[in-house]
Short mmCIF file of C-alpha atoms in Angstrom, two decimals:
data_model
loop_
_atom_site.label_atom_id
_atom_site.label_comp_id
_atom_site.label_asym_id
_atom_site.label_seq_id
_atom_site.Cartn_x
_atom_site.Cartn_y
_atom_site.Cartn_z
CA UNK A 1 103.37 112.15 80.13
CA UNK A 2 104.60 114.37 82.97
CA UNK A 3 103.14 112.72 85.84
CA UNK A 4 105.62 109.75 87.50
CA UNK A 5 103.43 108.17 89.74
CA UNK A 6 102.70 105.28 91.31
CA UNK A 7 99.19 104.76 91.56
CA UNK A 8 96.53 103.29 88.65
CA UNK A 9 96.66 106.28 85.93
CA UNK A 10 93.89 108.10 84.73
CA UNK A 11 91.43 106.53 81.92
CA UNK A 12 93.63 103.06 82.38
CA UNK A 13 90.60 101.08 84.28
CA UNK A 14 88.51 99.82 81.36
CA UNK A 15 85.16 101.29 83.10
CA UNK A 16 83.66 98.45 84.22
CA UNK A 17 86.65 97.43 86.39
CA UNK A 18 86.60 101.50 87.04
CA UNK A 19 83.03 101.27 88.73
CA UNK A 20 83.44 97.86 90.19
CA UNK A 21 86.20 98.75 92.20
CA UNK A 22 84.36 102.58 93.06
CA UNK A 23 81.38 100.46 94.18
CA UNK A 24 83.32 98.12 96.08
CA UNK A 25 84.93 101.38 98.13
CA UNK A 26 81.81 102.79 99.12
CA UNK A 27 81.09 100.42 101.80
CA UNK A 28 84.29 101.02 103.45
CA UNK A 29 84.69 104.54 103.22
CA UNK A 30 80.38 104.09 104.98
CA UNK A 31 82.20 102.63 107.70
CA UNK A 32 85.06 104.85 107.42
CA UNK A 33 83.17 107.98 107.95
CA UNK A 34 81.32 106.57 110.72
CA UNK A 35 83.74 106.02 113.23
CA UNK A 36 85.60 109.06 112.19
CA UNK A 37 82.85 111.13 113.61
CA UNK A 38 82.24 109.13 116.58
CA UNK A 39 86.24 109.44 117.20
CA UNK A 40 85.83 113.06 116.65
CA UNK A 41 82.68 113.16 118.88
CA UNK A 42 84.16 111.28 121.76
CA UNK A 43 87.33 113.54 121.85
CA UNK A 44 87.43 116.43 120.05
CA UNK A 45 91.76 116.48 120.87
CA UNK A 46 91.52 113.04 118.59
CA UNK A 47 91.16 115.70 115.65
CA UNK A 48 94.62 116.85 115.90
CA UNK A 49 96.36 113.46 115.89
CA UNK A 50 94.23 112.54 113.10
CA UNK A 51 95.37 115.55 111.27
CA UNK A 52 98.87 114.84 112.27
CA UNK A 53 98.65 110.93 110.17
CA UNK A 54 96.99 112.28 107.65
CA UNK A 55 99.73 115.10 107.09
CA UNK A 56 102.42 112.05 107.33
CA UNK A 57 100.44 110.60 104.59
CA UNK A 58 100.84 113.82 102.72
CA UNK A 59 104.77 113.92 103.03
CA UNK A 60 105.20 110.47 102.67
CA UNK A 61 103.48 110.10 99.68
CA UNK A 62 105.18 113.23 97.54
CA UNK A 63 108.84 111.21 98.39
CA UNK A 64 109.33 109.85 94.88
CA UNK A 65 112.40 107.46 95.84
CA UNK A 66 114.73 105.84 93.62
CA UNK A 67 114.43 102.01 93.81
CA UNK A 68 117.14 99.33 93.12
CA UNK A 69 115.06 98.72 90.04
CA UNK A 70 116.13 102.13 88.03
CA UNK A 71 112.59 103.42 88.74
CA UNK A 72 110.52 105.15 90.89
CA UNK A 73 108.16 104.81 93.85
CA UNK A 74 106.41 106.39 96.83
CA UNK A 75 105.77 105.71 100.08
CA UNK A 76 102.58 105.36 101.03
CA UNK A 77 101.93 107.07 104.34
CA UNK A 78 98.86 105.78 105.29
CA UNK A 79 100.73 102.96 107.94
CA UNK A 80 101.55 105.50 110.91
CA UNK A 81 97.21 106.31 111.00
CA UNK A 82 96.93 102.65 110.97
CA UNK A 83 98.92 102.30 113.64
CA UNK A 84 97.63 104.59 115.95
CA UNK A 85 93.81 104.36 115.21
CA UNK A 86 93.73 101.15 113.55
CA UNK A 87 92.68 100.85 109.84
CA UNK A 88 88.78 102.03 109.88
CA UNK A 89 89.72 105.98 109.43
CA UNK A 90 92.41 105.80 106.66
CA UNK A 91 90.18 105.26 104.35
CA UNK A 92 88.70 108.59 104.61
CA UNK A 93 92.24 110.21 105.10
CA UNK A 94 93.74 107.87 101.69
CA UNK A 95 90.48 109.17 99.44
CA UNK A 96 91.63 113.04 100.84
CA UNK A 97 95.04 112.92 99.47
CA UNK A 98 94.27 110.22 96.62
CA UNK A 99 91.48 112.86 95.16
CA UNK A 100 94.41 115.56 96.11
CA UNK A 101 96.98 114.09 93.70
CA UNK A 102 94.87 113.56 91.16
CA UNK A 103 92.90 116.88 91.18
CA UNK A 104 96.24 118.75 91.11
CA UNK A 105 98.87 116.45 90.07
CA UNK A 106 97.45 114.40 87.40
CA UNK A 107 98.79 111.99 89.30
CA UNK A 108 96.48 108.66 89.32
CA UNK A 109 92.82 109.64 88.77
CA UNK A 110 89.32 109.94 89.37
CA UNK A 111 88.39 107.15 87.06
CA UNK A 112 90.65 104.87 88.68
CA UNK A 113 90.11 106.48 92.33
CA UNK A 114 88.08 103.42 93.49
CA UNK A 115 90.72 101.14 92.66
CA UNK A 116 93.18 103.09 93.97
CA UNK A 117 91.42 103.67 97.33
CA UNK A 118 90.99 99.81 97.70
CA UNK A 119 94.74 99.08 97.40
CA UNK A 120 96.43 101.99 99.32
CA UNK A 121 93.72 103.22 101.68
CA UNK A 122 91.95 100.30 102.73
CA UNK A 123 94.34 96.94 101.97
CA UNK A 124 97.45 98.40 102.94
CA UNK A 125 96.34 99.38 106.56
CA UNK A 126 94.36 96.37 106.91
CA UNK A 127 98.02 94.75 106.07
CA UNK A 128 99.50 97.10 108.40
CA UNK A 129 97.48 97.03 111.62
CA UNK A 130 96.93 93.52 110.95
CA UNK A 131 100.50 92.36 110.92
CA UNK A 132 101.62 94.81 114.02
CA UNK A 133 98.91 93.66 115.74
CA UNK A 134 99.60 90.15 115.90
CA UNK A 135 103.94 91.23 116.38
CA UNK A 136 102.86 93.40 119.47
CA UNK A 137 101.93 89.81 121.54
CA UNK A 138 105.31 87.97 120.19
CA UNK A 139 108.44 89.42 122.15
CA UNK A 140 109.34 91.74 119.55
CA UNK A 141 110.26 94.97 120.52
CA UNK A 142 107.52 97.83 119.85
CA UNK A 143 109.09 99.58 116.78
CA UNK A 144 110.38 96.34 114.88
CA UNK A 145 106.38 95.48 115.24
CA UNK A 146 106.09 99.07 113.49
CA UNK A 147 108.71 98.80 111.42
CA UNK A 148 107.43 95.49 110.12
CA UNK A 149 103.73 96.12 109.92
CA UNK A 150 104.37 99.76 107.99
CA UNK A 151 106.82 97.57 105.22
CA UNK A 152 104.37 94.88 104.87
CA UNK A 153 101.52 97.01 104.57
CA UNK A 154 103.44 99.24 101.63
CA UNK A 155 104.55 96.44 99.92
CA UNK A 156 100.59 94.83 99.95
CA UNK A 157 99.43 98.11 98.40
CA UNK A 158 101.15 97.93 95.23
CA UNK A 159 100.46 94.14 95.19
CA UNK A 160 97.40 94.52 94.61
CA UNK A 161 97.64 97.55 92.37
CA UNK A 162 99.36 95.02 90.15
CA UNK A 163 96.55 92.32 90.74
CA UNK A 164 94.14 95.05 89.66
CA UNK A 165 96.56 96.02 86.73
CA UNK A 166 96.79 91.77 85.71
CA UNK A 167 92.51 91.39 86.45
CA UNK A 168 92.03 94.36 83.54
CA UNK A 169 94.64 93.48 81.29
CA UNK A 170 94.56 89.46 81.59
CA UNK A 171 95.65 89.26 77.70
CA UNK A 172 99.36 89.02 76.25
CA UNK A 173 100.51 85.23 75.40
CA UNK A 174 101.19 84.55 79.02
CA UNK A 175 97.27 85.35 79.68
CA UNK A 176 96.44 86.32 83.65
CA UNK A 177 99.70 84.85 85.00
CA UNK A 178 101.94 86.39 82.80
CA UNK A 179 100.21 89.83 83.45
CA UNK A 180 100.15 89.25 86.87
CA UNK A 181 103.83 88.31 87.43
CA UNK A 182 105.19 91.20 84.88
CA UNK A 183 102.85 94.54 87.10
CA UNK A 184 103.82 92.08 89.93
CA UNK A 185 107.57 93.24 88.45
CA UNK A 186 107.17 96.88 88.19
CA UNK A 187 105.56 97.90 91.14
CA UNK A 188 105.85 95.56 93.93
CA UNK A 189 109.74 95.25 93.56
CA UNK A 190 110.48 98.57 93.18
CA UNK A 191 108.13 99.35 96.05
CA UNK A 192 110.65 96.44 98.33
CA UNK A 193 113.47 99.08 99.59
CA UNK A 194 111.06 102.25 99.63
CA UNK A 195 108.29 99.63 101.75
CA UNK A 196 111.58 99.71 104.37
CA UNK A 197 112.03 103.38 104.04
CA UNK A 198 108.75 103.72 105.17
CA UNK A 199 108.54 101.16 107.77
CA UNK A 200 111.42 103.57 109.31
CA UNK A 201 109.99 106.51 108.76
CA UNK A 202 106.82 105.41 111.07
CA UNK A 203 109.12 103.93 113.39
CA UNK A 204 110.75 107.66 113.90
CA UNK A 205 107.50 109.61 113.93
CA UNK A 206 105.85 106.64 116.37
CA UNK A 207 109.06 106.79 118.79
CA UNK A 208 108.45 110.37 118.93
CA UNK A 209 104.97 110.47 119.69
CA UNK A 210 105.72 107.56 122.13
CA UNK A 211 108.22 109.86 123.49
CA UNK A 212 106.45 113.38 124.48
CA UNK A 213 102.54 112.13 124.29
CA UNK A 214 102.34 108.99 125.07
CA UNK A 215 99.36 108.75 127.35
CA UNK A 216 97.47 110.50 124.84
CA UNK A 217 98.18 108.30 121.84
CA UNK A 218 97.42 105.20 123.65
CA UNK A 219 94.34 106.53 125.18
CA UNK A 220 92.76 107.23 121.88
CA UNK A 221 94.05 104.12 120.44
CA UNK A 222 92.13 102.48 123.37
CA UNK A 223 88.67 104.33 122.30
CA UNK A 224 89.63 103.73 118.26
CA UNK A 225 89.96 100.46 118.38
CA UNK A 226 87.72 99.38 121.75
CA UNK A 227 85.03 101.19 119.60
CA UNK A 228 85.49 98.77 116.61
CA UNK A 229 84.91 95.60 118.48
CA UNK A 230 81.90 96.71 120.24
CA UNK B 1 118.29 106.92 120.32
CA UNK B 2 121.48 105.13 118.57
CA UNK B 3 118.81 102.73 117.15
CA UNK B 4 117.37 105.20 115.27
CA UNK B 5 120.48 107.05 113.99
CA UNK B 6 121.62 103.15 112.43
CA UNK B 7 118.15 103.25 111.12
CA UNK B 8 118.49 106.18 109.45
CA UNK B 9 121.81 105.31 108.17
CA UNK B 10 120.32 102.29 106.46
CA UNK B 11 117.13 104.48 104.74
CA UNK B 12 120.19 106.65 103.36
CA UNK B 13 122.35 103.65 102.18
CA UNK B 14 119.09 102.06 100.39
CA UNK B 15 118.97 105.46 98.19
CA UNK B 16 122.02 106.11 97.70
CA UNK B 17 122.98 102.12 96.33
CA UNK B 18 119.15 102.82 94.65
CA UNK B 19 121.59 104.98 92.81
CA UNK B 20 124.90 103.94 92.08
CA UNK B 21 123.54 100.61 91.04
CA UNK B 22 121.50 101.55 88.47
CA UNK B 23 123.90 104.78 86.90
CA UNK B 24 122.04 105.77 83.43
CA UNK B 25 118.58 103.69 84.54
CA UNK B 26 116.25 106.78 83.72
CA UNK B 27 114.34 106.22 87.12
CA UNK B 28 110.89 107.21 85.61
CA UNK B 29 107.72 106.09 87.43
CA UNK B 30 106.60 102.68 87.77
CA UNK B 31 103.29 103.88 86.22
CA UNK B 32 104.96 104.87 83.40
CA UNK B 33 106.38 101.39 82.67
CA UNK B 34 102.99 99.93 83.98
CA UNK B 35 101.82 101.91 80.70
CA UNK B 36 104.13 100.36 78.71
CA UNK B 37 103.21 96.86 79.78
CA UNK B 38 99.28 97.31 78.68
CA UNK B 39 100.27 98.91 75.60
CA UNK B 40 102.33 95.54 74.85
CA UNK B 41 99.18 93.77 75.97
CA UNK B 42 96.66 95.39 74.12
CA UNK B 43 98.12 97.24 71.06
CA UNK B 44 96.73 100.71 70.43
CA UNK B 45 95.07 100.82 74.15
CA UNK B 46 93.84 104.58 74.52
CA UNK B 47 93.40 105.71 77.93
CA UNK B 48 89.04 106.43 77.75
CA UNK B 49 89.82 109.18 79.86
CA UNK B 50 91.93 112.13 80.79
CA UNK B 51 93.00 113.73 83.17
CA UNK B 52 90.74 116.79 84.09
CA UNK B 53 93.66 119.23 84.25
CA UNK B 54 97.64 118.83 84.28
CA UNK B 55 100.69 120.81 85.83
CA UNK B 56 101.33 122.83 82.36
CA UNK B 57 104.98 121.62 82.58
CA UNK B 58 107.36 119.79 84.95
CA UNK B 59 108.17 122.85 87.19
CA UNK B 60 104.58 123.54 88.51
CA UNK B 61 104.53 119.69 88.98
CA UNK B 62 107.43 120.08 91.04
CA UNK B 63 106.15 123.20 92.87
CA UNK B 64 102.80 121.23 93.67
CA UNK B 65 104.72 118.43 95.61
CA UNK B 66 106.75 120.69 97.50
CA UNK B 67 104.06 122.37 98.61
CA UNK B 68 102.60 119.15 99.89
CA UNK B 69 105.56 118.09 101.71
CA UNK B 70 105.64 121.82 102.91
CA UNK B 71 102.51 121.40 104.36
CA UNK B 72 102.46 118.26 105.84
CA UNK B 73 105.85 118.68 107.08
CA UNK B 74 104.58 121.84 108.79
CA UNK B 75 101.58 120.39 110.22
CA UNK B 76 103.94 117.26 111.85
CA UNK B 77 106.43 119.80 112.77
CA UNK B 78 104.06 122.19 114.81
CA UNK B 79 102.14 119.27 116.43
CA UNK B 80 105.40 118.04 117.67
CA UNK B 81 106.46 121.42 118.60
CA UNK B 82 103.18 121.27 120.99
CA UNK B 83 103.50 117.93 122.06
CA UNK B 84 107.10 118.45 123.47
CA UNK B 85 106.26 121.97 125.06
CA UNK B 86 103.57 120.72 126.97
CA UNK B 87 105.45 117.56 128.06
CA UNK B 88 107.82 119.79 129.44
CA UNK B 89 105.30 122.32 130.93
CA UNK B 90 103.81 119.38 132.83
CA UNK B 91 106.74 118.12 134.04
CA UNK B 92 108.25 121.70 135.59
CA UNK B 93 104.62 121.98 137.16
#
């Protein structure tokens, strides 16, 4: 097995978990698509900031870190487009690099694509945006709300890769629980120090955006996320 | 500024002890161990599916994901690049 990944292998969704997760994507990547073109439509400059977190994405997630647990991990990525455009367009951006890695990398796959959309392009930004939303009113400063939101929304990702690992393979003596608490072992606690690695990460890349185009970012921020309430 | 030097100081010290606390761990994917666990579940699991094509060995695996840090790193880098020229172009004008 070459590929050291992080994300649901290939062929390891028994296929009726493999399509219920697919069809429980599609929604989601409906609405994903959506307001990606209206974005796009509204401001055609939006294009190259949402290139810009979907190459972060890119980087972030080839950085295979060691973890304290003797294994392996990646960052995610997908927290600094939550961040600035709110959650709604990472989906489309997590499916680009998600069918990326496993086109050319053998790493995860298209049978268990759907699955892992749901976890790393769609909960983990919810997780992120969610949680930095709700720090930005306390009186924490701006980047420990990025910080914070960006580690929380890494670590949700591979909690509920290992939920999705425990709901296919509820069997062992332990049954669901057991299953639960040992994928709850491999990949949410090695994903605890890289979730802070990447919670700094998009603090750096955030501070300096926030530093030379700052009126920009927070302008389309304004339309992204203005346009999801309306 | 000095806040994010001590943060980078800290991503560097959570590698390195990553590390030196686990000297001979074989620091293979999680998936891999995830693998392990079904198999221990379900004796004699076979994956129904494979993947469509793999990196023929571990150097074109390698040579993939540098290429897609290379490219996202140059993406970031130029956007930057343009973000801090024109910051400055706007400010001398």
């Amino acid at each position: 097995m070459l590929s050291f990944g992080m994300h649901i292998m290939e062929g390891f969704l028994p296929l009726p978990w493999a399509v219920a997760w697919f069809v429980l994507m599609l929604p989601f990547l409906y609405l994903s698509i959506r307001k990606t073109r209206q974005l796009v439509a509204q401001n055609p400059r939006a294009m190259l900031l949402l290139a810009f977190a979907g190459a972060f994405t890119f980087v972030l997630s080839a950085l295979k870190l060691p973890s304290v647990t003797g294994s392996c991990s990646h960052p995610t990525g997908v927290a600094l487009g939550a961040i600035l455009f709110g959650p709604a367009v990472m989906v489309l951006i997590g499916l680009i690099v998600l069918l990326f890695q496993a086109l050319l990398l053998a790493h995860g796959g298209l049978t268990t694509l759907g699955a892992n959309v749901m976890s790393m392009a769609i909960v983990g930004p919810l997780v992120t945006y969610g949680v930095y939303a709700l720090l930005k009113k306390t009186r924490l400063p701006h980047w420990a709300a990025v910080l914070i939101g960006a580690a929380l929304g890494s670590l949700a990702t591979y909690c509920v890769t290992a939920l999705q690992l425990a709901l296919a393979y509820p069997g062992g003596p332990d049954g669901f629980y057991g299953a639960l608490i040992k994928f709850t072992g491999i990949f949410a606690v090695t994903q605890v120090p890289i979730a802070i690695i990447e919670g700094i990460l998009t603090v750096l890349v955030v501070d300096l955006l926030y530093a030379y185009n700052r009126q920009e970012v927070e302008s389309l921020r304004d339309m992204s996320i203005g346009g999801e309430q309306a | 500024m000095k806040r994010n030097l001590i943060l980078i100081a800290i991503m560097l010290c959570l590698v390195v002890y990553a590390l030196y606390s686990n000297q001979g761990a074989e620091f293979g994917g999680a998936d891999g161990q995830a693998e392990g666990v079904i198999e221990e579940i379900n004796p004699g699991y076979e994956p129904w599916f494979n993947p469509i094509w793999e990196p023929p060995s571990g150097e074109i695996e390698s040579l993939l994901f540098a290429l897609q840090a290379a490219l996202g790193t140059g993406f970031i880098c130029y956007y930057l690049g343009y973000s801090i020229g024109r910051s400055k172009g706007r400010a001398q004008a």
